[in-house]
mmCIF file of C-alpha atoms and ligand atoms in Angstrom:
data_model
loop_
_atom_site.group_PDB
_atom_site.id
_atom_site.type_symbol
_atom_site.label_atom_id
_atom_site.label_comp_id
_atom_site.label_asym_id
_atom_site.label_seq_id
_atom_site.Cartn_x
_atom_site.Cartn_y
_atom_site.Cartn_z
ATOM 1 C CA UNK A 21 102.424 -94.080 62.339
ATOM 2 C CA UNK A 22 99.013 -93.612 59.796
ATOM 3 C CA UNK A 23 95.871 -94.902 61.328
ATOM 4 C CA UNK A 24 92.931 -96.187 58.893
ATOM 5 C CA UNK A 25 89.323 -97.567 60.233
ATOM 6 C CA UNK A 26 88.075 -100.729 59.116
ATOM 7 C CA UNK A 27 84.218 -100.492 58.374
ATOM 8 C CA UNK A 28 81.786 -102.725 56.088
ATOM 9 C CA UNK A 29 77.791 -101.198 56.676
ATOM 10 C CA UNK A 30 76.780 -97.250 55.438
ATOM 11 C CA UNK A 31 76.186 -96.942 59.171
ATOM 12 C CA UNK A 32 79.768 -97.820 60.621
ATOM 13 C CA UNK A 33 80.844 -94.154 57.758
ATOM 14 C CA UNK A 34 79.323 -90.850 59.637
ATOM 15 C CA UNK A 35 82.238 -92.275 62.305
ATOM 16 C CA UNK A 36 85.137 -91.757 59.955
ATOM 17 C CA UNK A 37 84.873 -88.181 59.857
ATOM 18 C CA UNK A 38 84.982 -88.302 63.925
ATOM 19 C CA UNK A 39 87.335 -91.006 64.278
ATOM 20 C CA UNK A 40 90.658 -88.886 63.351
ATOM 21 C CA UNK A 41 90.958 -92.390 60.794
ATOM 22 C CA UNK A 42 93.300 -90.831 57.705
ATOM 23 C CA UNK A 43 90.565 -93.233 55.604
ATOM 24 C CA UNK A 44 89.617 -97.099 55.477
ATOM 25 C CA UNK A 45 91.866 -99.768 55.831
ATOM 26 C CA UNK A 46 89.620 -102.284 55.148
ATOM 27 C CA UNK A 47 85.779 -102.828 54.314
ATOM 28 C CA UNK A 48 84.439 -105.349 54.817
ATOM 29 C CA UNK A 49 82.380 -106.138 51.007
ATOM 30 C CA UNK A 50 81.065 -109.272 53.037
ATOM 31 C CA UNK A 51 78.567 -108.132 55.291
ATOM 32 C CA UNK A 52 76.192 -106.394 52.241
ATOM 33 C CA UNK A 53 75.971 -109.731 51.833
ATOM 34 C CA UNK A 54 75.318 -111.707 54.334
ATOM 35 C CA UNK A 55 73.057 -108.844 55.490
ATOM 36 C CA UNK A 56 70.557 -109.696 52.295
ATOM 37 C CA UNK A 57 68.464 -113.207 51.464
ATOM 38 C CA UNK A 58 69.266 -113.248 47.697
ATOM 39 C CA UNK A 59 72.816 -112.051 45.870
ATOM 40 C CA UNK A 60 72.861 -108.348 45.773
ATOM 41 C CA UNK A 61 72.852 -107.327 42.436
ATOM 42 C CA UNK A 62 75.202 -105.097 40.157
ATOM 43 C CA UNK A 63 73.274 -101.870 40.105
ATOM 44 C CA UNK A 64 72.323 -102.509 44.056
ATOM 45 C CA UNK A 65 75.968 -103.108 45.199
ATOM 46 C CA UNK A 66 77.673 -99.810 42.647
ATOM 47 C CA UNK A 67 74.770 -97.425 44.198
ATOM 48 C CA UNK A 68 75.941 -98.538 47.945
ATOM 49 C CA UNK A 69 79.606 -98.174 46.818
ATOM 50 C CA UNK A 70 79.262 -95.227 46.051
ATOM 51 C CA UNK A 71 77.831 -93.695 48.428
ATOM 52 C CA UNK A 72 80.454 -95.417 50.483
ATOM 53 C CA UNK A 73 82.954 -92.900 48.381
ATOM 54 C CA UNK A 74 81.089 -89.719 48.849
ATOM 55 C CA UNK A 75 80.868 -89.903 52.774
ATOM 56 C CA UNK A 76 85.099 -90.942 52.510
ATOM 57 C CA UNK A 77 85.487 -87.301 50.425
ATOM 58 C CA UNK A 78 88.519 -88.337 48.891
ATOM 59 C CA UNK A 79 90.339 -90.058 51.618
ATOM 60 C CA UNK A 80 90.817 -93.428 50.351
ATOM 61 C CA UNK A 81 88.880 -96.578 50.395
ATOM 62 C CA UNK A 82 90.239 -99.867 50.280
ATOM 63 C CA UNK A 83 87.336 -102.250 49.045
ATOM 64 C CA UNK A 84 88.047 -105.741 50.129
ATOM 65 C CA UNK A 85 85.976 -108.240 47.489
ATOM 66 C CA UNK A 86 83.955 -110.739 48.835
ATOM 67 C CA UNK A 87 85.322 -113.271 51.915
ATOM 68 C CA UNK A 88 83.057 -116.243 52.703
ATOM 69 C CA UNK A 89 83.928 -119.217 53.934
ATOM 70 C CA UNK A 90 84.736 -120.062 56.911
ATOM 71 C CA UNK A 91 83.005 -118.075 59.785
ATOM 72 C CA UNK A 92 80.546 -116.467 57.379
ATOM 73 C CA UNK A 93 78.358 -118.863 55.385
ATOM 74 C CA UNK A 94 76.191 -116.952 53.016
ATOM 75 C CA UNK A 95 73.084 -118.423 53.322
ATOM 76 C CA UNK A 96 71.747 -118.324 49.725
ATOM 77 C CA UNK A 97 74.333 -120.158 49.284
ATOM 78 C CA UNK A 98 74.603 -123.590 49.480
ATOM 79 C CA UNK A 99 76.932 -124.256 52.658
ATOM 80 C CA UNK A 100 80.088 -126.606 52.255
ATOM 81 C CA UNK A 101 80.688 -129.627 54.273
ATOM 82 C CA UNK A 102 84.345 -129.486 54.940
ATOM 83 C CA UNK A 103 86.602 -130.710 57.339
ATOM 84 C CA UNK A 104 88.167 -127.484 58.450
ATOM 85 C CA UNK A 105 86.183 -124.570 57.082
ATOM 86 C CA UNK A 106 88.881 -121.699 58.020
ATOM 87 C CA UNK A 107 91.586 -123.720 56.256
ATOM 88 C CA UNK A 108 88.772 -124.457 53.061
ATOM 89 C CA UNK A 109 86.990 -122.790 50.022
ATOM 90 C CA UNK A 110 86.911 -119.652 51.246
ATOM 91 C CA UNK A 111 87.346 -116.188 49.868
ATOM 92 C CA UNK A 112 89.613 -115.670 46.978
ATOM 93 C CA UNK A 113 89.148 -119.244 46.011
ATOM 94 C CA UNK A 114 85.888 -118.719 45.472
ATOM 95 C CA UNK A 115 86.106 -116.264 43.647
ATOM 96 C CA UNK A 116 88.121 -117.332 41.859
ATOM 97 C CA UNK A 117 86.811 -121.024 40.436
ATOM 98 C CA UNK A 118 83.142 -119.999 40.394
ATOM 99 C CA UNK A 119 85.051 -115.548 38.765
ATOM 100 C CA UNK A 120 81.803 -114.834 38.044
ATOM 101 C CA UNK A 121 80.679 -113.090 41.746
ATOM 102 C CA UNK A 122 83.548 -111.629 41.851
ATOM 103 C CA UNK A 123 83.428 -110.106 38.083
ATOM 104 C CA UNK A 124 80.183 -108.909 39.290
ATOM 105 C CA UNK A 125 81.971 -107.161 42.567
ATOM 106 C CA UNK A 126 84.576 -105.816 39.970
ATOM 107 C CA UNK A 127 82.623 -104.859 37.864
ATOM 108 C CA UNK A 128 80.213 -102.661 40.631
ATOM 109 C CA UNK A 129 83.181 -101.536 42.215
ATOM 110 C CA UNK A 130 84.301 -99.311 38.631
ATOM 111 C CA UNK A 131 80.937 -98.282 37.943
ATOM 112 C CA UNK A 132 80.607 -96.598 41.723
ATOM 113 C CA UNK A 133 84.161 -94.832 41.493
ATOM 114 C CA UNK A 134 83.348 -93.324 38.182
ATOM 115 C CA UNK A 135 86.612 -91.091 37.435
ATOM 116 C CA UNK A 136 88.108 -90.904 41.050
ATOM 117 C CA UNK A 137 90.483 -93.714 42.080
ATOM 118 C CA UNK A 138 90.153 -97.078 43.049
ATOM 119 C CA UNK A 139 91.774 -99.383 46.056
ATOM 120 C CA UNK A 140 90.938 -102.579 45.321
ATOM 121 C CA UNK A 141 92.277 -105.659 48.019
ATOM 122 C CA UNK A 142 91.919 -109.514 47.420
ATOM 123 C CA UNK A 143 91.511 -111.871 50.635
ATOM 124 C CA UNK A 144 93.333 -114.705 51.492
ATOM 125 C CA UNK A 145 95.934 -114.743 48.939
ATOM 126 C CA UNK A 146 98.755 -117.576 50.040
ATOM 127 C CA UNK A 147 99.633 -117.331 46.151
ATOM 128 C CA UNK A 148 101.297 -115.684 43.718
ATOM 129 C CA UNK A 149 99.361 -116.822 40.847
ATOM 130 C CA UNK A 150 96.376 -116.508 42.322
ATOM 131 C CA UNK A 151 96.870 -112.889 42.859
ATOM 132 C CA UNK A 152 97.730 -112.727 38.625
ATOM 133 C CA UNK A 153 94.459 -114.704 38.127
ATOM 134 C CA UNK A 154 92.825 -112.195 39.749
ATOM 135 C CA UNK A 155 94.092 -109.506 39.692
ATOM 136 C CA UNK A 156 93.212 -110.334 35.660
ATOM 137 C CA UNK A 157 90.251 -110.383 35.938
ATOM 138 C CA UNK A 158 90.034 -106.814 37.173
ATOM 139 C CA UNK A 159 92.801 -105.578 34.546
ATOM 140 C CA UNK A 160 89.470 -107.852 31.601
ATOM 141 C CA UNK A 161 86.788 -105.530 34.238
ATOM 142 C CA UNK A 162 88.040 -102.174 33.046
ATOM 143 C CA UNK A 163 88.685 -103.385 29.812
ATOM 144 C CA UNK A 164 84.779 -104.282 29.361
ATOM 145 C CA UNK A 165 83.716 -101.489 31.349
ATOM 146 C CA UNK A 166 85.694 -98.538 29.155
ATOM 147 C CA UNK A 167 85.412 -100.622 26.195
ATOM 148 C CA UNK A 168 81.818 -100.082 26.785
ATOM 149 C CA UNK A 169 81.859 -96.332 27.790
ATOM 150 C CA UNK A 170 81.527 -96.453 31.537
ATOM 151 C CA UNK A 171 84.632 -94.314 33.548
ATOM 152 C CA UNK A 172 87.309 -95.960 34.556
ATOM 153 C CA UNK A 173 88.614 -94.723 37.724
ATOM 154 C CA UNK A 174 91.729 -92.441 37.238
ATOM 155 C CA UNK A 175 94.474 -95.404 39.361
ATOM 156 C CA UNK A 176 93.940 -98.438 40.379
ATOM 157 C CA UNK A 177 95.107 -99.753 42.741
ATOM 158 C CA UNK A 178 95.471 -103.812 43.040
ATOM 159 C CA UNK A 179 96.150 -104.901 46.497
ATOM 160 C CA UNK A 180 96.257 -108.572 48.066
ATOM 161 C CA UNK A 181 95.450 -108.848 51.899
ATOM 162 C CA UNK A 182 98.752 -111.977 53.736
ATOM 163 C CA UNK A 183 96.832 -114.413 55.634
ATOM 164 C CA UNK A 184 98.570 -116.771 55.267
ATOM 165 C CA UNK A 185 102.571 -118.019 56.105
ATOM 166 C CA UNK A 186 103.460 -118.572 52.543
ATOM 167 C CA UNK A 187 102.641 -115.712 50.706
ATOM 168 C CA UNK A 188 105.093 -114.003 52.679
ATOM 169 C CA UNK A 189 107.557 -116.897 50.872
ATOM 170 C CA UNK A 190 106.250 -115.405 47.525
ATOM 171 C CA UNK A 191 108.795 -114.436 44.343
ATOM 172 C CA UNK A 192 110.250 -110.143 44.790
ATOM 173 C CA UNK A 193 107.542 -110.098 41.673
ATOM 174 C CA UNK A 194 104.969 -110.676 43.656
ATOM 175 C CA UNK A 195 105.855 -108.876 46.056
ATOM 176 C CA UNK A 196 106.365 -106.057 43.106
ATOM 177 C CA UNK A 197 103.188 -106.497 41.276
ATOM 178 C CA UNK A 198 101.457 -105.031 44.273
ATOM 179 C CA UNK A 199 100.277 -101.993 44.794
ATOM 180 C CA UNK A 200 99.636 -102.956 48.066
ATOM 181 C CA UNK A 201 100.324 -105.273 50.882
ATOM 182 C CA UNK A 202 97.801 -105.294 54.044
ATOM 183 C CA UNK A 203 97.921 -107.988 56.387
ATOM 184 C CA UNK A 204 95.248 -109.545 58.065
ATOM 185 C CA UNK A 205 96.692 -110.806 61.271
ATOM 186 C CA UNK A 206 92.834 -111.958 62.585
ATOM 187 C CA UNK A 207 93.898 -115.121 60.169
ATOM 188 C CA UNK A 208 97.752 -114.642 60.107
ATOM 189 C CA UNK A 209 97.503 -114.761 63.646
ATOM 190 C CA UNK A 210 95.547 -118.454 63.587
ATOM 191 C CA UNK A 211 97.993 -120.250 60.921
ATOM 192 C CA UNK A 212 100.779 -118.656 61.943
ATOM 193 C CA UNK A 213 100.321 -120.677 65.487
ATOM 194 C CA UNK A 214 98.052 -123.558 64.415
ATOM 195 C CA UNK A 215 95.741 -121.875 66.879
ATOM 196 C CA UNK A 216 91.729 -121.216 65.888
ATOM 197 C CA UNK A 217 90.590 -117.773 66.165
ATOM 198 C CA UNK A 218 86.836 -119.722 66.993
ATOM 199 C CA UNK A 219 88.259 -121.632 69.494
ATOM 200 C CA UNK A 220 88.088 -119.888 72.998
ATOM 201 C CA UNK A 221 90.592 -122.426 74.112
ATOM 202 C CA UNK A 222 93.166 -121.667 71.697
ATOM 203 C CA UNK A 223 92.543 -118.133 70.911
ATOM 204 C CA UNK A 224 94.362 -116.550 73.081
ATOM 205 C CA UNK A 225 96.880 -118.722 74.041
ATOM 206 C CA UNK A 226 99.614 -117.311 71.425
ATOM 207 C CA UNK A 227 100.199 -113.812 72.375
ATOM 208 C CA UNK A 228 100.967 -111.112 69.867
ATOM 209 C CA UNK A 229 104.260 -110.066 70.993
ATOM 210 C CA UNK A 230 105.025 -113.390 71.333
ATOM 211 C CA UNK A 231 108.940 -112.912 69.749
ATOM 212 C CA UNK A 232 108.528 -115.559 67.090
ATOM 213 C CA UNK A 233 105.775 -113.704 65.958
ATOM 214 C CA UNK A 234 107.227 -111.070 66.052
ATOM 215 C CA UNK A 235 110.381 -111.484 64.242
ATOM 216 C CA UNK A 236 108.417 -112.761 61.558
ATOM 217 C CA UNK A 237 106.204 -109.640 61.284
ATOM 218 C CA UNK A 238 109.529 -107.419 61.021
ATOM 219 C CA UNK A 239 110.488 -109.721 57.860
ATOM 220 C CA UNK A 240 107.479 -108.826 56.226
ATOM 221 C CA UNK A 241 108.177 -105.248 56.143
ATOM 222 C CA UNK A 242 111.381 -106.317 54.733
ATOM 223 C CA UNK A 243 109.785 -107.593 52.684
ATOM 224 C CA UNK A 244 107.633 -105.160 51.641
ATOM 225 C CA UNK A 245 110.426 -102.657 52.522
ATOM 226 C CA UNK A 246 112.667 -104.298 49.761
ATOM 227 C CA UNK A 247 110.104 -103.952 46.691
ATOM 228 C CA UNK A 248 109.215 -100.338 47.757
ATOM 229 C CA UNK A 249 105.611 -102.566 47.879
ATOM 230 C CA UNK A 250 103.126 -99.929 50.535
ATOM 231 C CA UNK A 251 102.414 -103.082 53.344
ATOM 232 C CA UNK A 252 99.136 -102.728 56.726
ATOM 233 C CA UNK A 253 97.567 -104.120 59.129
ATOM 234 C CA UNK A 254 94.363 -104.615 59.736
ATOM 235 C CA UNK A 255 94.084 -107.284 62.204
ATOM 236 C CA UNK A 256 91.993 -106.684 64.532
ATOM 237 C CA UNK A 257 95.266 -106.526 66.931
ATOM 238 C CA UNK A 258 95.778 -102.710 65.721
ATOM 239 C CA UNK A 259 93.108 -101.803 67.646
ATOM 240 C CA UNK A 260 94.322 -102.651 71.038
ATOM 241 C CA UNK A 261 97.518 -99.618 71.942
ATOM 242 C CA UNK A 262 100.011 -102.309 73.191
ATOM 243 C CA UNK A 263 99.559 -104.376 70.703
ATOM 244 C CA UNK A 264 99.838 -101.903 68.044
ATOM 245 C CA UNK A 265 102.640 -99.679 69.796
ATOM 246 C CA UNK A 266 104.503 -102.909 69.433
ATOM 247 C CA UNK A 267 103.505 -103.125 65.225
ATOM 248 C CA UNK A 268 104.520 -99.611 64.784
ATOM 249 C CA UNK A 269 107.536 -100.024 66.767
ATOM 250 C CA UNK A 270 108.897 -103.106 64.584
ATOM 251 C CA UNK A 271 107.675 -100.972 61.271
ATOM 252 C CA UNK A 272 104.161 -101.110 60.084
ATOM 253 C CA UNK A 273 103.544 -97.398 59.748
ATOM 254 C CA UNK A 274 100.130 -98.032 58.527
ATOM 255 C CA UNK A 275 97.927 -99.122 60.675
ATOM 256 C CA UNK A 276 93.240 -99.938 60.252
ATOM 257 C CA UNK A 277 91.225 -100.854 63.343
ATOM 258 C CA UNK A 278 87.345 -100.419 64.244
ATOM 259 C CA UNK A 279 86.887 -96.748 64.854
ATOM 260 C CA UNK A 280 86.733 -96.738 68.866
ATOM 261 C CA UNK A 281 90.214 -97.889 68.917
ATOM 262 C CA UNK A 282 91.806 -94.573 67.081
ATOM 263 C CA UNK A 283 91.567 -92.472 69.534
ATOM 264 C CA UNK A 284 93.570 -94.634 72.156
ATOM 265 C CA UNK A 285 96.028 -96.024 69.262
ATOM 266 C CA UNK A 286 96.469 -92.455 68.721
ATOM 267 C CA UNK A 287 96.847 -91.372 72.787
ATOM 268 C CA UNK A 288 99.989 -94.636 73.515
ATOM 269 C CA UNK A 289 101.521 -93.740 69.762
ATOM 270 C CA UNK A 290 102.499 -89.637 70.622
ATOM 271 C CA UNK A 291 103.323 -89.880 73.767
ATOM 272 C CA UNK A 292 105.937 -92.484 72.859
ATOM 273 C CA UNK A 293 109.596 -92.049 71.120
ATOM 274 C CA UNK A 294 109.071 -95.688 68.658
ATOM 275 C CA UNK A 295 112.790 -96.663 68.672
ATOM 276 C CA UNK A 296 113.012 -96.561 72.108
ATOM 277 C CA UNK A 297 110.666 -99.409 72.065
ATOM 278 C CA UNK A 298 112.076 -100.807 69.438
ATOM 279 C CA UNK A 299 115.531 -101.342 70.979
ATOM 280 C CA UNK A 300 112.950 -102.269 73.985
ATOM 281 C CA UNK A 301 110.993 -105.178 72.102
ATOM 282 C CA UNK A 302 114.468 -106.066 70.811
ATOM 283 C CA UNK A 303 116.939 -106.565 74.102
ATOM 284 C CA UNK A 304 114.058 -108.531 75.532
ATOM 285 C CA UNK A 305 114.073 -110.800 72.167
ATOM 286 C CA UNK A 306 117.865 -111.168 72.008
ATOM 287 C CA UNK A 307 117.113 -112.664 76.059
ATOM 288 C CA UNK A 308 115.311 -114.951 74.797
ATOM 289 C CA UNK A 309 112.065 -114.365 75.925
ATOM 290 C CA UNK A 310 108.952 -115.789 75.360
ATOM 291 C CA UNK A 311 106.566 -112.892 74.919
ATOM 292 C CA UNK A 312 108.073 -108.921 74.617
ATOM 293 C CA UNK A 313 104.569 -107.789 76.561
ATOM 294 C CA UNK A 314 106.164 -107.775 80.249
ATOM 295 C CA UNK A 315 108.548 -105.739 78.524
ATOM 296 C CA UNK A 316 107.052 -103.165 76.886
ATOM 297 C CA UNK A 317 104.090 -102.951 79.890
ATOM 298 C CA UNK A 318 107.276 -102.299 82.369
ATOM 299 C CA UNK A 319 109.120 -99.615 79.923
ATOM 300 C CA UNK A 320 105.815 -98.218 79.390
ATOM 301 C CA UNK A 321 104.825 -98.039 83.119
ATOM 302 C CA UNK A 322 108.450 -96.424 83.680
ATOM 303 C CA UNK A 323 106.744 -93.214 80.972
ATOM 304 C CA UNK A 324 103.728 -92.876 82.629
ATOM 305 C CA UNK A 325 106.053 -92.138 85.773
HETATM 306 C C1 PEP B 15 91.822 -111.027 59.218
HETATM 307 O O1 PEP B 15 91.865 -112.101 59.208
HETATM 308 O O2 PEP B 15 92.999 -109.946 60.198
HETATM 309 C C2 PEP B 15 91.339 -109.932 58.126
HETATM 310 C C3 PEP B 15 91.531 -108.647 58.615
HETATM 311 O O3 PEP B 15 89.958 -110.506 57.775
HETATM 312 P P1 PEP B 15 88.908 -110.781 58.345
HETATM 313 O O4 PEP B 15 89.020 -110.706 60.097
HETATM 314 O O5 PEP B 15 87.916 -109.803 57.544
HETATM 315 O O6 PEP B 15 89.199 -112.328 58.815
HETATM 316 MG MG1 MG B 16 91.326 -112.709 57.272
#
């Protein structure tokens, strides 16, 4: 199981050495936009992204394009008065409707890569057409940068975050075209259960180890396996050891989490047999349990004893 870390600030990068992460599975670029009082310039971003790549020393970094809206409101952008911001004009929807910032950010990433490999992923892709359009912006900027005489990345991987159930049912052509898919479990779980991740009252009502949710995640694993698309999971649950165990057992073999979680997750995963954990999950699920957590915890306790 490959463990990567989530990051968003330069200050996170030193953790890459100490944490044992194989790379940055999610670099949340919006943090750089949120900590300023005006829109950052392309040159500023290019410098910053280059420093991130240098700090990564050749390890892969998946840069997620601007994910704003919903809980992340830029102080210098006119707030949208929306009844349901989490389901509103956010993330790639903003990027596609007002592509100026998306294109500027992609240019900054290409310049930062300076001939090195580049990994870009788009947040909150709900359907194939959005991925195609976002991807075409990257292809166009690559062409443009090249024609301007800038060095282009040696390789570009373009992926989508799967954060809405709809994308799991996208045509095969989407899975074939995406270089990789990363499950944004925080949003995906919120939309799977219709339970607001910001609302304390309902946030913890549905267990991540809920049988239906695990079955759904397994469906995504199967679709990616069928098309040979690499798949990772970068929501907060990847950093919780028991959740990480369940995710790995059902076939998610690339997890990205906050740096401090890598040690505990690694310690648990190293000591267990994933096939046996999978059998525990399958048996509990066949018995009709709501959540496989009790069965998995009992099995873990028996392992320890
Ligand atoms: C997610 O939704 O799981 C995710 C990783 O993105 P964010 O938490 O930034 O929305
Ligand atoms: Mg998200």
